[in-house]
Coordinates of C-alpha atoms in Angstrom, one line a residue:
Chain A
M209 CA 14.6 -19.4 -4.6
F210 CA 11.2 -18.0 -5.5
A211 CA 12.1 -17.5 -9.1
A212 CA 13.4 -21.1 -9.3
K213 CA 10.2 -22.4 -7.8
L214 CA 8.2 -20.4 -10.2
S215 CA 10.2 -21.6 -13.2
K216 CA 9.8 -25.2 -12.1
A217 CA 6.0 -24.8 -11.7
I218 CA 5.7 -23.1 -15.1
K219 CA 7.7 -25.9 -16.8
E220 CA 5.8 -28.7 -15.0
K221 CA 2.4 -27.2 -15.8
N222 CA 3.5 -25.9 -19.2
N223 CA 1.7 -22.7 -18.3
P224 CA 2.9 -19.1 -17.6
C225 CA -0.7 -17.9 -16.8
V226 CA -1.6 -17.0 -13.3
V227 CA -5.1 -16.6 -11.9
G228 CA -6.1 -13.4 -10.0
L229 CA -8.6 -13.7 -7.2
D230 CA -10.2 -10.2 -6.8
P231 CA -13.7 -11.0 -5.6
T232 CA -16.5 -8.4 -5.9
M233 CA -20.2 -8.6 -5.1
E234 CA -21.0 -8.4 -8.9
M235 CA -18.8 -11.4 -9.5
M236 CA -20.7 -13.6 -7.0
P237 CA -23.3 -16.2 -8.2
E238 CA -26.8 -15.6 -6.8
F239 CA -26.9 -18.9 -5.2
L240 CA -23.9 -18.1 -3.1
Q241 CA -25.3 -14.7 -2.2
K242 CA -28.5 -16.4 -1.0
K243 CA -26.6 -19.1 0.9
Y244 CA -24.7 -16.4 2.9
N245 CA -27.8 -14.1 3.1
V246 CA -25.5 -11.2 2.2
S247 CA -28.3 -8.8 1.3
V248 CA -29.2 -8.8 5.0
Q249 CA -26.0 -10.0 6.6
K250 CA -23.2 -8.0 5.0
E251 CA -20.8 -9.3 7.5
N252 CA -21.0 -12.7 5.7
I253 CA -19.5 -11.3 2.5
P254 CA -15.9 -12.3 3.3
Q255 CA -16.9 -15.9 4.1
M256 CA -18.8 -16.0 0.8
F257 CA -15.7 -14.7 -1.0
L258 CA -13.6 -17.4 0.6
E259 CA -15.9 -20.2 -0.5
F260 CA -16.0 -18.7 -4.0
N261 CA -12.2 -18.6 -4.0
K262 CA -11.7 -22.1 -2.7
N263 CA -13.8 -23.6 -5.4
I264 CA -11.9 -21.6 -8.0
I265 CA -8.6 -22.7 -6.5
D266 CA -9.7 -26.4 -6.5
S267 CA -10.6 -26.1 -10.1
V268 CA -7.4 -24.4 -11.4
A269 CA -4.7 -25.7 -9.0
D270 CA -3.5 -28.4 -11.4
L271 CA -3.1 -25.9 -14.2
T272 CA -1.8 -22.7 -12.7
P273 CA 1.8 -22.1 -11.3
A274 CA 0.7 -19.2 -9.1
I275 CA -2.3 -17.3 -7.9
K276 CA -2.4 -13.6 -7.4
V277 CA -4.5 -12.2 -4.6
Q278 CA -5.3 -8.5 -4.6
V279 CA -5.7 -7.3 -1.0
A280 CA -7.8 -4.3 -1.8
F281 CA -10.8 -6.4 -2.6
Y282 CA -10.6 -7.9 0.8
E283 CA -9.6 -4.8 2.8
R284 CA -12.8 -3.3 1.3
Y285 CA -14.7 -5.4 3.9
G286 CA -12.5 -4.5 6.9
L287 CA -10.9 -7.0 9.3
A288 CA -13.1 -10.0 8.3
G289 CA -12.2 -9.2 4.7
I290 CA -8.5 -9.2 5.4
E291 CA -8.9 -12.5 7.3
A292 CA -10.4 -14.0 4.1
F293 CA -7.3 -12.6 2.2
Y294 CA -5.0 -14.6 4.5
E295 CA -7.2 -17.7 4.4
T296 CA -7.2 -17.6 0.6
L297 CA -3.4 -17.5 0.5
K298 CA -3.3 -20.3 2.9
Y299 CA -5.6 -22.4 0.8
C300 CA -3.5 -21.8 -2.3
K301 CA -0.4 -23.2 -0.4
E302 CA -2.5 -26.2 0.8
K303 CA -3.1 -26.9 -2.9
D304 CA 0.6 -26.5 -3.7
V305 CA 0.2 -23.3 -5.7
L306 CA 2.6 -20.4 -5.4
T307 CA 1.2 -17.1 -4.2
I308 CA 1.6 -13.5 -5.2
A309 CA 0.2 -11.1 -2.5
D310 CA -0.7 -8.0 -4.6
V311 CA -0.3 -5.4 -1.9
K312 CA 1.9 -2.7 -3.7
R313 CA 3.5 -1.6 -0.5
G314 CA 6.1 1.2 -0.4
D315 CA 7.4 3.5 2.3
I316 CA 10.6 4.9 3.9
G317 CA 13.1 2.4 5.2
S318 CA 12.0 1.6 8.7
T319 CA 8.4 1.3 7.6
A320 CA 9.3 -0.7 4.5
L321 CA 11.1 -3.1 6.8
A322 CA 7.9 -3.6 8.9
Y323 CA 5.9 -4.3 5.8
A324 CA 8.5 -6.7 4.5
E325 CA 8.7 -8.6 7.7
G326 CA 4.9 -8.8 8.1
L327 CA 4.3 -10.0 4.6
L328 CA 7.4 -12.0 3.5
Q329 CA 7.8 -13.9 6.8
E330 CA 4.2 -15.1 6.4
P331 CA 4.5 -18.8 5.3
S332 CA 1.5 -18.5 2.9
I333 CA 3.0 -15.6 1.0
D334 CA 5.7 -16.5 -1.7
S335 CA 5.9 -13.0 -3.2
I336 CA 4.5 -9.5 -3.0
T337 CA 4.2 -6.5 -5.3
V338 CA 6.1 -3.3 -4.3
N339 CA 5.8 0.4 -5.2
P340 CA 9.2 2.0 -6.1
L341 CA 8.3 5.7 -5.6
F342 CA 10.5 6.1 -2.6
G343 CA 13.7 5.0 -4.4
T344 CA 16.5 2.7 -3.3
D345 CA 16.3 3.1 0.5
G346 CA 12.6 2.3 0.4
L347 CA 13.2 -0.9 -1.7
T348 CA 16.3 -2.4 0.0
P349 CA 14.4 -3.6 3.2
F350 CA 12.0 -5.5 0.9
V351 CA 15.0 -7.0 -1.0
D352 CA 16.9 -7.9 2.2
V353 CA 14.0 -9.7 3.8
A354 CA 13.1 -11.4 0.5
K355 CA 16.6 -12.7 0.1
K356 CA 16.7 -14.0 3.7
E357 CA 13.3 -15.7 3.3
G358 CA 13.8 -17.0 -0.3
K359 CA 10.7 -15.0 -1.3
G360 CA 10.1 -12.9 -4.4
L361 CA 9.2 -9.3 -5.2
F362 CA 7.5 -7.8 -8.2
I363 CA 8.3 -4.1 -8.3
L364 CA 6.0 -1.7 -10.3
L365 CA 7.9 -0.7 -13.4
K366 CA 5.3 0.3 -16.0
T367 CA 1.7 -0.1 -14.9
S368 CA -1.2 -1.2 -17.2
N369 CA -3.6 1.7 -16.7
P370 CA -4.1 4.5 -19.2
S371 CA -2.8 7.2 -16.9
S372 CA 0.5 5.3 -16.3
A373 CA 2.1 7.6 -18.9
E374 CA 1.6 10.7 -16.8
L375 CA 4.5 10.1 -14.5
Q376 CA 6.1 6.9 -15.7
D377 CA 6.6 8.1 -19.3
L378 CA 7.9 11.6 -18.5
E379 CA 11.1 12.3 -20.5
V380 CA 14.2 12.8 -18.4
E381 CA 17.9 13.2 -19.5
G382 CA 19.1 11.6 -22.7
G383 CA 15.8 10.7 -24.1
Q384 CA 15.1 8.3 -21.3
K385 CA 11.9 8.1 -19.4
V386 CA 11.1 7.8 -15.7
Y387 CA 10.3 4.1 -16.0
H388 CA 13.9 3.6 -17.4
K389 CA 15.2 5.1 -14.3
I390 CA 13.0 2.8 -12.2
S391 CA 14.4 -0.1 -14.3
D392 CA 18.0 1.1 -13.6
I393 CA 17.3 1.2 -9.8
I394 CA 15.7 -2.2 -9.8
A395 CA 18.7 -3.7 -11.8
T396 CA 21.0 -2.6 -9.0
L397 CA 19.1 -4.5 -6.3
D398 CA 20.3 -8.0 -6.9
E399 CA 23.8 -7.5 -8.5
D400 CA 25.1 -10.9 -7.2
C401 CA 22.4 -12.7 -9.2
K402 CA 24.0 -14.5 -12.1
G403 CA 22.6 -16.9 -14.7
E404 CA 19.3 -17.9 -13.1
Y405 CA 16.3 -15.5 -12.8
S406 CA 16.5 -13.0 -9.9
D407 CA 13.9 -13.1 -7.2
M408 CA 13.5 -9.4 -7.6
G409 CA 10.9 -9.2 -10.4
V410 CA 9.0 -6.4 -12.0
V411 CA 5.4 -5.5 -13.0
V412 CA 4.9 -4.4 -16.6
G413 CA 1.4 -4.1 -18.1
A414 CA 0.2 -6.3 -21.0
T415 CA -1.0 -3.0 -22.5
H416 CA 2.6 -2.0 -23.3
P417 CA 4.0 -4.6 -25.8
A418 CA 7.0 -2.5 -26.8
Q419 CA 8.1 -1.9 -23.2
L420 CA 7.7 -5.6 -22.4
A421 CA 10.3 -6.4 -25.1
E422 CA 12.6 -3.6 -24.0
L423 CA 12.4 -4.3 -20.3
R424 CA 12.7 -8.1 -20.7
K425 CA 16.3 -7.4 -22.0
K426 CA 17.1 -5.2 -19.1
Q427 CA 15.6 -7.0 -16.2
K428 CA 17.0 -10.0 -14.4
G429 CA 13.8 -10.9 -12.6
F430 CA 10.5 -12.4 -13.7
M431 CA 8.0 -10.1 -15.2
L432 CA 4.4 -10.1 -13.7
V433 CA 2.2 -9.0 -16.6
P434 CA -1.3 -7.8 -15.6
G435 CA -3.8 -6.3 -18.0
Y436 CA -4.5 -9.4 -20.1
G437 CA -8.1 -9.9 -21.1
A438 CA -10.4 -7.4 -19.2
Q439 CA -7.8 -4.6 -19.6
G440 CA -7.2 -5.3 -23.3
G441 CA -4.0 -7.2 -23.7
S442 CA -3.9 -10.4 -25.9
G443 CA -1.5 -13.3 -26.3
K444 CA 0.4 -11.8 -29.2
D445 CA 0.8 -8.5 -27.2
I446 CA 2.8 -10.2 -24.4
V447 CA 5.1 -12.7 -26.1
D448 CA 8.1 -10.4 -25.8
A449 CA 7.8 -10.5 -22.0
F450 CA 9.2 -14.1 -22.3
D451 CA 12.6 -15.4 -23.0
D452 CA 13.2 -17.9 -25.9
G453 CA 12.5 -20.8 -23.6
G454 CA 9.1 -19.5 -22.6
L455 CA 10.2 -18.5 -19.1
G456 CA 10.8 -15.1 -17.4
A457 CA 7.2 -13.9 -17.3
V458 CA 3.8 -14.7 -15.8
V459 CA 0.6 -13.2 -17.2
N460 CA -2.3 -12.5 -14.9
S461 CA -6.0 -12.5 -15.5
S462 CA -8.5 -11.9 -12.8
R463 CA -12.0 -11.0 -13.8
G464 CA -11.5 -12.6 -17.2
I465 CA -11.2 -15.9 -15.5
T466 CA -13.4 -15.6 -12.4
S467 CA -16.3 -13.9 -14.1
Y468 CA -16.2 -16.0 -17.3
Y469 CA -19.3 -17.9 -16.3
K470 CA -21.2 -14.6 -16.6
K471 CA -19.7 -13.6 -19.9
V472 CA -20.7 -16.9 -21.6
K473 CA -24.1 -17.0 -19.7
A474 CA -23.3 -20.4 -18.2
D475 CA -25.2 -21.9 -15.3
E476 CA -23.9 -20.0 -12.3
K477 CA -23.4 -23.2 -10.3
D478 CA -20.7 -24.0 -12.8
Y479 CA -18.7 -20.9 -12.1
A480 CA -15.5 -22.8 -11.1
K481 CA -15.7 -25.1 -14.1
F482 CA -15.9 -22.1 -16.4
A483 CA -13.1 -20.3 -14.6
K484 CA -11.0 -23.4 -15.5
K485 CA -12.3 -23.2 -19.1
S486 CA -11.3 -19.5 -19.4
L487 CA -7.9 -20.3 -18.0
E488 CA -7.5 -23.1 -20.6
N489 CA -8.4 -20.7 -23.4
M490 CA -5.9 -18.2 -22.1
I491 CA -3.1 -20.8 -21.8
K492 CA -3.9 -21.9 -25.4
D493 CA -3.8 -18.3 -26.6
I494 CA -0.5 -17.5 -24.9
N495 CA 1.2 -20.8 -25.6
S496 CA 0.3 -20.7 -29.3
A497 CA 1.5 -17.1 -29.5
L498 CA 4.8 -18.3 -27.9
A499 CA 5.0 -21.2 -30.3
Q500 CA 4.5 -18.9 -33.3
K501 CA 7.2 -16.5 -32.0
R502 CA 9.6 -19.5 -31.7
G503 CA 8.7 -20.6 -35.2
K504 CA 9.7 -17.3 -36.7
Chain B
M274 CA -15.2 18.7 5.3
F275 CA -12.0 17.0 6.6
A276 CA -9.8 20.1 6.1
A277 CA -12.4 22.3 7.9
K278 CA -12.5 19.9 10.8
L279 CA -8.7 19.8 10.9
S280 CA -8.4 23.6 10.8
K281 CA -10.9 23.9 13.6
A282 CA -9.0 21.4 15.8
I283 CA -5.7 23.1 15.1
K284 CA -7.2 26.5 16.1
E285 CA -8.9 25.2 19.2
K286 CA -5.8 23.4 20.4
N287 CA -3.4 26.0 19.1
N288 CA -1.3 23.2 17.8
P289 CA -0.4 21.9 14.3
C290 CA 1.6 18.9 15.6
V291 CA 0.3 15.4 15.2
V292 CA 1.4 12.3 17.0
G293 CA 2.4 9.2 15.0
L294 CA 1.6 5.8 16.6
D295 CA 4.1 3.4 15.0
P296 CA 4.7 0.8 17.8
T297 CA 7.8 -1.5 17.7
M298 CA 9.1 -4.0 20.2
E299 CA 12.1 -1.7 21.0
M300 CA 9.7 1.1 21.9
M301 CA 7.8 -1.0 24.5
P302 CA 8.5 -0.5 28.2
E303 CA 9.7 -3.7 29.9
F304 CA 6.9 -3.8 32.4
L305 CA 4.4 -4.0 29.5
Q306 CA 6.5 -6.7 27.8
K307 CA 6.3 -8.7 31.1
K308 CA 2.6 -8.0 31.6
Y309 CA 1.8 -9.5 28.2
N310 CA 4.5 -12.2 28.5
V311 CA 5.5 -11.4 24.9
S312 CA 8.9 -13.1 25.1
V313 CA 7.0 -16.4 25.2
Q314 CA 3.6 -15.4 23.8
K315 CA 4.3 -13.4 20.7
E316 CA 0.7 -13.5 19.8
N317 CA 0.1 -11.0 22.6
I318 CA 2.2 -8.3 21.0
P319 CA -0.7 -6.5 19.3
Q320 CA -2.7 -6.3 22.5
M321 CA 0.4 -4.8 24.2
F322 CA 0.7 -2.3 21.4
L323 CA -2.9 -1.4 21.9
E324 CA -2.5 -0.7 25.6
F325 CA 0.6 1.3 24.9
N326 CA -1.3 3.3 22.3
K327 CA -4.4 3.9 24.4
N328 CA -2.3 5.3 27.2
I329 CA -0.5 7.7 24.8
I330 CA -3.8 8.7 23.3
D331 CA -5.2 9.4 26.8
S332 CA -2.2 11.5 27.5
V333 CA -2.1 13.6 24.3
A334 CA -5.8 13.8 23.2
D335 CA -6.3 17.3 24.7
L336 CA -3.3 18.6 22.9
T337 CA -3.2 17.0 19.4
P338 CA -5.6 17.8 16.6
A339 CA -4.9 14.4 14.9
I340 CA -3.1 11.1 15.3
K341 CA -1.4 9.3 12.5
V342 CA -1.4 5.5 12.6
Q343 CA 1.1 3.8 10.2
V344 CA -0.4 0.4 9.3
A345 CA 2.9 -1.3 8.5
F346 CA 3.8 -1.5 12.2
Y347 CA 0.6 -3.5 12.8
E348 CA 0.5 -5.5 9.6
R349 CA 3.9 -6.8 10.7
Y350 CA 2.0 -8.9 13.3
G351 CA -0.6 -10.3 10.9
L352 CA -4.3 -10.3 11.4
A353 CA -4.2 -9.6 15.1
G354 CA -1.9 -6.7 14.4
I355 CA -4.3 -5.2 11.9
E356 CA -7.1 -5.6 14.4
A357 CA -5.0 -3.5 16.8
F358 CA -4.6 -0.9 14.0
Y359 CA -8.4 -0.6 13.7
E360 CA -8.9 -0.5 17.5
T361 CA -6.3 2.2 17.8
L362 CA -8.1 4.4 15.2
K363 CA -11.4 3.7 17.0
Y364 CA -10.0 4.8 20.3
C365 CA -8.7 8.0 18.8
K366 CA -12.2 8.8 17.7
E367 CA -13.6 8.0 21.1
K368 CA -11.3 10.6 22.4
D369 CA -12.4 13.1 19.7
V370 CA -9.1 13.2 17.9
L371 CA -9.0 13.2 14.1
T372 CA -7.3 10.2 12.4
I373 CA -4.8 9.8 9.6
A374 CA -4.5 6.2 8.4
D375 CA -1.0 6.1 6.9
V376 CA -1.5 3.3 4.4
K377 CA 0.0 4.8 1.2
R378 CA -2.4 2.9 -1.1
G379 CA -2.2 3.2 -4.9
D380 CA -3.4 1.1 -7.7
I381 CA -5.3 1.0 -11.0
G382 CA -8.9 2.4 -11.0
S383 CA -11.0 -0.5 -10.0
T384 CA -8.6 -1.6 -7.3
A385 CA -8.2 2.0 -6.1
L386 CA -11.9 2.1 -5.7
A387 CA -11.9 -1.0 -3.5
Y388 CA -9.2 0.6 -1.3
A389 CA -11.0 3.9 -1.1
E390 CA -14.3 2.3 -0.1
G391 CA -12.7 0.0 2.5
L392 CA -10.7 2.8 4.2
L393 CA -12.7 6.0 3.7
Q394 CA -16.1 4.5 4.5
E395 CA -14.7 3.3 7.8
P396 CA -16.1 5.6 10.5
S397 CA -12.8 5.7 12.5
I398 CA -10.7 6.8 9.6
D399 CA -10.9 10.6 8.8
S400 CA -8.1 10.6 6.2
I401 CA -5.6 8.4 4.4
T402 CA -2.3 8.7 2.6
V403 CA -2.2 7.8 -1.1
N404 CA 0.7 6.9 -3.6
P405 CA 0.4 8.8 -6.9
L406 CA 2.6 6.6 -9.1
F407 CA -0.4 5.4 -11.2
G408 CA -1.4 8.9 -12.2
T409 CA -4.8 10.5 -12.4
D410 CA -7.0 7.4 -13.1
G411 CA -5.5 5.8 -10.0
L412 CA -6.2 8.8 -7.9
T413 CA -9.7 9.8 -8.9
P414 CA -11.5 6.9 -7.2
F415 CA -9.9 8.0 -3.9
V416 CA -10.9 11.6 -4.6
D417 CA -14.5 10.6 -5.5
V418 CA -15.0 8.5 -2.3
A419 CA -13.3 11.1 -0.1
K420 CA -15.6 13.9 -1.5
K421 CA -18.7 11.7 -1.0
E422 CA -17.7 10.8 2.6
G423 CA -16.3 14.2 3.6
K424 CA -12.9 12.5 4.3
G425 CA -9.4 13.7 3.5
L426 CA -6.4 12.5 1.4
F427 CA -2.7 13.1 1.8
I428 CA -1.1 12.3 -1.5
L429 CA 2.7 11.6 -1.6
L430 CA 4.4 14.6 -3.3
K431 CA 7.9 14.7 -2.0
T432 CA 8.9 12.1 0.5
S433 CA 11.2 12.6 3.5
N434 CA 13.7 9.8 2.9
P435 CA 17.2 10.3 1.4
S436 CA 16.5 8.3 -1.8
S437 CA 13.4 10.4 -2.5
A438 CA 15.5 12.4 -5.0
E439 CA 16.1 9.3 -7.3
L440 CA 12.7 9.5 -8.9
Q441 CA 10.9 12.5 -7.5
D442 CA 13.7 15.0 -8.3
L443 CA 14.4 13.8 -11.9
E444 CA 14.5 16.7 -14.2
V445 CA 11.8 16.7 -16.9
E446 CA 11.0 19.4 -19.5
G447 CA 11.4 23.1 -18.8
G448 CA 13.6 22.6 -15.7
Q449 CA 10.8 21.0 -13.9
K450 CA 11.1 17.9 -11.8
V451 CA 8.9 14.8 -11.4
Y452 CA 7.5 16.1 -8.1
H453 CA 6.3 19.3 -9.9
K454 CA 4.4 17.0 -12.3
I455 CA 2.9 15.2 -9.3
S456 CA 2.0 18.6 -7.9
D457 CA 0.3 19.6 -11.2
I458 CA -1.8 16.3 -11.2
I459 CA -2.9 16.8 -7.6
A460 CA -3.9 20.4 -8.3
T461 CA -6.4 19.2 -10.9
L462 CA -8.1 16.8 -8.6
D463 CA -10.3 19.3 -6.7
E464 CA -10.8 22.2 -9.1
D465 CA -14.2 23.2 -7.6
C466 CA -12.5 24.0 -4.3
K467 CA -12.4 27.7 -3.7
G468 CA -11.2 29.7 -0.7
E469 CA -11.1 27.1 2.0
Y470 CA -8.5 24.4 2.2
S471 CA -9.2 21.4 -0.1
D472 CA -9.7 18.0 1.4
M473 CA -7.1 16.7 -1.1
G474 CA -3.9 17.3 0.8
V475 CA -0.3 16.3 0.1
V476 CA 2.7 14.8 1.9
V477 CA 6.0 16.7 1.8
G478 CA 8.9 15.8 4.1
A479 CA 10.3 18.1 6.8
T480 CA 13.7 17.3 5.3
H481 CA 12.9 19.6 2.3
P482 CA 12.5 23.2 3.5
A483 CA 12.7 24.8 0.1
Q484 CA 10.1 22.5 -1.4
L485 CA 7.7 23.1 1.5
A486 CA 7.7 26.8 0.7
E487 CA 7.3 26.2 -3.0
L488 CA 4.6 23.6 -2.8
R489 CA 2.6 25.5 -0.1
K490 CA 2.0 28.1 -2.8
K491 CA 0.9 25.6 -5.4
Q492 CA -1.3 23.3 -3.4
K493 CA -4.8 23.9 -2.2
G494 CA -4.9 21.1 0.4
F495 CA -3.3 20.6 3.8
M496 CA 0.4 19.5 3.9
L497 CA 1.2 16.5 6.1
V498 CA 4.9 17.0 7.0
P499 CA 6.7 13.9 8.3
G500 CA 10.3 13.7 9.2
Y501 CA 10.4 16.1 12.1
G502 CA 12.7 15.0 14.9
A503 CA 13.9 11.5 14.4
Q504 CA 14.4 12.1 10.7
G505 CA 16.1 15.4 11.2
G506 CA 13.7 18.2 10.5
S507 CA 13.3 21.1 13.1
G508 CA 10.8 23.8 13.7
K509 CA 12.5 26.5 11.6
D510 CA 12.8 24.0 8.7
I511 CA 9.1 23.6 8.4
V512 CA 7.6 27.0 8.9
D513 CA 7.1 27.6 5.2
A514 CA 4.7 24.7 5.0
F515 CA 2.2 27.0 6.8
D516 CA 0.1 29.9 5.6
D517 CA 0.4 33.3 7.4
G518 CA -2.4 32.3 9.8
G519 CA -0.5 29.2 10.9
L520 CA -2.8 26.9 9.1
G521 CA -2.4 24.6 6.0
A522 CA 0.0 22.1 7.5
V523 CA 0.3 19.4 10.2
V524 CA 3.7 18.2 11.3
N525 CA 4.1 14.6 12.4
S526 CA 6.4 13.1 14.9
S527 CA 6.2 9.4 15.8
R528 CA 9.3 7.8 17.6
G529 CA 10.3 11.3 18.7
I530 CA 7.2 11.4 20.9
T531 CA 6.5 7.8 21.8
S532 CA 10.1 6.8 22.6
Y533 CA 10.9 10.1 24.4
Y534 CA 10.9 8.4 27.8
K535 CA 13.8 6.2 26.6
K536 CA 15.8 9.2 25.3
V537 CA 15.6 11.1 28.6
K538 CA 16.0 7.9 30.6
A539 CA 12.8 8.5 32.5
D540 CA 11.0 5.8 34.6
E541 CA 9.4 3.6 32.0
K542 CA 6.1 3.6 33.8
D543 CA 5.9 7.3 32.9
Y544 CA 6.1 6.7 29.1
A545 CA 2.8 8.4 28.4
K546 CA 3.6 11.4 30.5
F547 CA 6.9 11.8 28.7
A548 CA 5.2 11.4 25.3
K549 CA 3.0 14.4 26.3
K550 CA 6.1 16.3 27.4
S551 CA 7.8 15.6 24.1
L552 CA 4.7 16.8 22.2
E553 CA 4.7 20.0 24.3
N554 CA 8.3 20.6 23.4
M555 CA 7.5 20.1 19.8
I556 CA 4.5 22.4 19.9
K557 CA 6.7 25.1 21.6
D558 CA 9.4 24.7 18.9
I559 CA 7.0 25.0 16.0
N560 CA 4.8 27.6 17.4
S561 CA 7.7 29.8 18.3
A562 CA 9.2 29.3 14.9
L563 CA 5.8 30.3 13.4
A564 CA 5.7 33.4 15.7
Q565 CA 9.2 34.4 14.7
K566 CA 8.2 34.1 11.0
R567 CA 5.2 36.3 11.5
G568 CA 7.3 38.8 13.4
K569 CA 9.7 39.2 10.4

């Protein structure tokens, strides 16, 4: 169900780009910092983040099929921060935008079930990211709850960071690499899925164009592609994450969108307007790369 | 600093066993369920968990060097659940017991830094568990913040679950396995550590006796050993996680301790007393296995 909803939103908005809300102090306009008096009252930081996020959401909701919220940037400020995380997700749903809770949970079966229930039964969460290090029995509780709730998973397959090669690219039998084995495990999780995209998606970094092409062929779920923009990936790098119809992938940008007003030295009061501008640029870049690929 | 504190507590209490607080509805005595009216008011579950935990902590604080709190069992109940997680950790510190926040976080560098700051700068958290899938650049922010704060890490090295072999035991070059490569990476994280135990510890399941012996020789940090009791490991299985002086490892039991009153069909009002009894049995089992090993 999640993948079907995501496909529908991408088609309606003609956009496979998703916005990441990963607020930091450096990202905040000075006028907001003053309004919340955060240099003295640090406890106000989560409320400031929430106002920042809501304005961005208002500005991009018509354009973006989904918003990714990275919990670490909220957990950094303790319980009040985590409250802002849930409030941000809730506001996305109020604006009819799908949510990706980027939590990268992973554990043994009974613990994985607790995570899965806590997150995937939450109405404001449509999908979560999951870490596969524990193998099949750590993944199946997430899969079972996701199927029951019609929610989605994005399981880490090949991460965008430079050190991702250290473990994920280790060579195992038959010239295969560790990430191939992760791919094989994920492919077994939703064997009754035919035709449509599976709700059991994967994460593959924009920094690995060759792997995007290879893994698109092997995986039945959507690909969540982080690492566009700030981490170095561009439109032409990620076209092979998509199928010929322009579906099957969503590309995330976080700082590249929410800090764009700083990059172009715009009036800080216009931060949400410039977030939208940056998203429009990204959509243009990716949609024209996709058009060019189709034209070939 | 964390490892030194842990060593001191283990010596003073003559006990390397730690108690895991992973509350579930099934674990709760009926009188507590009635007191909090949780069949009607589900929102009271976290407060019930907190009372349950506090009584266990009161009962075992004199015996246990550390308490491990698995966040998934709190996150399952949303924000109020996470509040009970932080309150549980705070109560452990009030009773002068070291804490292990079992959160298994792992992400790319900037996100890992946010996690590390949020968790390791929290006064009631002495150490956390970390997932190494991202490789070195995902681990170093945790290491840097841990060193600055005098806190500890336990990095997943070989997990206790049956499927752990799927990825962690894959053979790579030279007859080595993936977990050996994880071990090599972890060994580079604290190269200036000499003599004393490093604050950069590891997690190796009680279900892998041979690996405990092998990895004890390679790792400079403490080993956190889950999987005792409920998951099948026994005292003699885990003796090789320890050095000859009986230090270098802590063994966790969660359900085995907190649900012991159910197993022995005791009066449910005595759940905390029986948790202590179960811990005493575990200490006896492990300390006598250690004495036997020394006697050989």
